[in-house]
CSV table of C-alpha atoms in Angstrom, one decimal:
chain,number,residue,atom,x,y,z
A,1,MET,CA,151.2,-157.2,-59.3
A,2,LYS,CA,147.8,-155.5,-60.2
A,3,THR,CA,147.3,-152.6,-61.5
A,4,LYS,CA,144.6,-150.9,-58.9
A,5,THR,CA,141.4,-149.5,-59.3
A,6,TRP,CA,138.5,-148.1,-59.0
A,7,GLN,CA,134.8,-147.9,-58.9
A,8,ILE,CA,132.8,-145.2,-59.8
A,9,LYS,CA,131.5,-143.8,-56.8
A,10,ASP,CA,134.9,-144.4,-55.9
A,11,VAL,CA,135.9,-141.9,-58.6
A,12,ALA,CA,133.5,-139.5,-58.9
A,13,GLU,CA,133.7,-138.8,-54.8
A,14,GLN,CA,137.6,-138.6,-55.7
A,15,LEU,CA,137.0,-136.1,-58.0
A,16,GLN,CA,133.7,-134.4,-56.6
A,17,ILE,CA,132.4,-135.2,-60.1
A,18,HIS,CA,128.8,-137.0,-60.3
A,19,PRO,CA,128.3,-139.9,-61.6
A,20,GLN,CA,126.7,-139.1,-64.5
A,21,THR,CA,129.1,-136.6,-65.7
A,22,LEU,CA,131.2,-139.9,-65.8
A,23,TYR,CA,129.4,-142.1,-67.7
A,24,TYR,CA,128.5,-138.9,-69.8
A,25,TYR,CA,132.3,-138.8,-70.4
A,26,GLU,CA,132.6,-142.2,-71.9
A,27,ARG,CA,129.3,-141.6,-74.1
A,28,ILE,CA,130.9,-138.4,-76.1
A,29,GLY,CA,134.4,-140.4,-76.3
A,30,LEU,CA,136.0,-137.7,-73.9
A,31,LEU,CA,136.6,-141.2,-71.9
A,32,PRO,CA,137.9,-144.2,-72.9
A,33,THR,CA,135.5,-147.2,-71.6
A,34,PRO,CA,136.6,-148.7,-68.7
A,35,GLN,CA,137.6,-152.3,-68.2
A,36,ARG,CA,134.7,-154.4,-66.2
A,37,THR,CA,134.5,-156.3,-63.2
A,38,PRO,CA,133.1,-159.7,-63.3
A,39,ALA,CA,130.5,-158.6,-62.6
A,40,GLY,CA,130.2,-155.6,-65.1
A,41,TYR,CA,131.3,-152.4,-62.7
A,42,ARG,CA,133.4,-150.4,-64.1
A,43,GLN,CA,137.5,-149.8,-63.5
A,44,PHE,CA,138.7,-146.8,-63.4
A,45,THR,CA,142.6,-146.3,-63.8
A,46,GLU,CA,144.8,-144.5,-62.2
A,47,MET,CA,145.3,-142.7,-66.5
A,48,ASP,CA,141.3,-142.8,-66.2
A,49,ILE,CA,141.8,-140.6,-63.0
A,50,GLU,CA,145.1,-138.3,-64.4
A,51,ARG,CA,142.9,-138.0,-67.9
A,52,LEU,CA,139.7,-136.7,-65.2
A,53,GLN,CA,141.7,-134.5,-63.9
A,54,PHE,CA,142.8,-133.0,-66.7
A,55,ILE,CA,139.0,-132.4,-68.5
A,56,GLN,CA,138.6,-130.9,-64.7
A,57,ARG,CA,141.5,-128.3,-65.2
A,58,ALA,CA,140.7,-127.4,-68.5
A,59,LYS,CA,136.9,-127.0,-67.9
A,60,ALA,CA,138.1,-124.7,-65.1
A,61,LEU,CA,140.6,-122.7,-67.5
A,62,GLY,CA,136.9,-122.1,-69.7
A,63,PHE,CA,137.8,-125.1,-72.5
A,64,ARG,CA,134.6,-126.5,-74.2
A,65,LEU,CA,134.4,-130.4,-74.8
A,66,LYS,CA,134.9,-129.7,-77.7
A,67,GLU,CA,138.2,-128.3,-77.1
A,68,ILE,CA,138.8,-131.1,-74.3
A,69,ARG,CA,138.7,-133.5,-77.1
A,70,GLN,CA,141.2,-131.9,-79.6
A,71,LEU,CA,143.5,-131.3,-76.0
A,72,LEU,CA,143.4,-134.3,-75.8
A,73,GLU,CA,143.7,-135.7,-78.6
A,74,LEU,CA,146.7,-134.0,-78.9
A,75,ARG,CA,148.2,-135.4,-75.5
A,76,GLU,CA,147.3,-139.3,-76.8
A,77,GLN,CA,149.5,-138.2,-79.8
A,78,ARG,CA,152.1,-137.3,-78.1
A,79,THR,CA,151.5,-133.9,-79.1
A,80,LEU,CA,150.8,-131.4,-77.6
A,81,THR,CA,153.6,-128.9,-77.5
A,82,CYS,CA,153.7,-126.0,-75.6
A,83,TRP,CA,153.3,-124.1,-79.2
A,84,ALA,CA,149.5,-126.2,-79.2
A,85,VAL,CA,149.5,-125.4,-75.8
A,86,TYR,CA,150.0,-121.9,-76.2
A,87,GLU,CA,148.3,-121.4,-79.3
A,88,GLN,CA,145.1,-123.0,-78.0
A,89,LEU,CA,145.3,-119.9,-75.1
A,90,GLN,CA,145.9,-117.8,-77.3
A,91,GLN,CA,142.3,-118.3,-78.6
A,92,LYS,CA,140.7,-118.8,-75.7
A,93,ILE,CA,141.7,-115.8,-74.3
A,94,ALA,CA,140.8,-113.9,-77.6
A,95,ALA,CA,137.3,-115.7,-77.6
A,96,ILE,CA,136.8,-114.0,-74.2
A,97,GLU,CA,137.3,-110.9,-74.9
A,98,VAL,CA,134.7,-110.9,-77.9
A,99,GLN,CA,133.1,-112.5,-75.3
A,100,MET,CA,133.3,-109.5,-72.8
A,101,LEU,CA,133.5,-106.9,-75.6
A,102,GLU,CA,129.5,-108.6,-75.6
A,103,LEU,CA,129.2,-108.4,-71.7
A,104,GLN,CA,129.8,-104.7,-71.8
A,105,ALA,CA,127.7,-103.4,-75.1
A,106,LEU,CA,125.0,-106.0,-73.3
A,107,LYS,CA,125.8,-104.0,-69.6
A,108,GLN,CA,125.1,-100.6,-71.3
A,109,GLU,CA,122.0,-101.4,-73.0
A,110,LEU,CA,120.3,-102.8,-69.3
A,111,GLU,CA,121.6,-99.9,-67.3
A,112,SER,CA,120.3,-97.4,-69.9
A,113,LEU,CA,116.8,-99.8,-69.6
A,114,LEU,CA,117.8,-99.2,-66.1
A,115,GLN,CA,117.5,-95.8,-66.0
A,116,GLU,CA,115.4,-96.0,-68.1
A,117,CYS,CA,112.6,-97.4,-65.9
A,118,HIS,CA,113.8,-96.0,-63.1
A,119,SER,CA,112.4,-92.5,-64.5
A,120,ARG,CA,109.2,-94.2,-64.9
A,121,LEU,CA,108.7,-95.2,-61.3
A,122,GLY,CA,107.6,-92.0,-60.5
A,123,SER,CA,104.6,-91.7,-62.6
A,124,VAL,CA,103.2,-95.1,-62.5
A,125,THR,CA,101.2,-97.2,-60.2
A,126,MET,CA,102.5,-100.5,-58.1
A,127,ASP,CA,100.6,-102.9,-60.3
A,128,GLN,CA,100.9,-101.1,-62.9
A,129,ALA,CA,102.0,-103.2,-66.8
A,130,CYS,CA,106.0,-102.7,-67.7
A,131,THR,CA,106.0,-101.9,-71.2
A,132,LEU,CA,109.7,-101.3,-70.6
A,133,LEU,CA,111.4,-104.4,-72.2
A,134,GLU,CA,108.3,-104.7,-74.9
A,135,GLU,CA,109.0,-101.0,-76.8
A,136,SER,CA,113.0,-101.7,-76.7
A,137,ALA,CA,112.7,-104.6,-78.0
A,138,ALA,CA,110.8,-102.8,-81.4
A,139,ALA,CA,113.0,-100.1,-81.5
A,140,SER,CA,116.1,-102.3,-81.7
């Protein structure tokens, strides 16, 4: 019995991925080189589609391609245990918490600049150049 395969345009449409993304994943090793037809067209299997769905889910959870590659390697070696996933999720949450702190600090800095900008609006003309950003860069 012959295994069902799909061409790149079918996979891209089914998963709502740009075909170039599939070429890229193949090039960087996230996706194994698919079999080809005698005419040279790539043939994707159900396993390829499951792998792509795994990649999509991991990306939706904020994992970077490097992290996804590590998860895929564990998955292929059948060592993607609950404990390994738990550790990966802990690391991802810790990284998100750092990002949130950095974004909060950035937000506070922008709010401060916005207040300073607002206080200057009454004393400048509409076409006067604003030097606020240069001043704040020199102060930091």
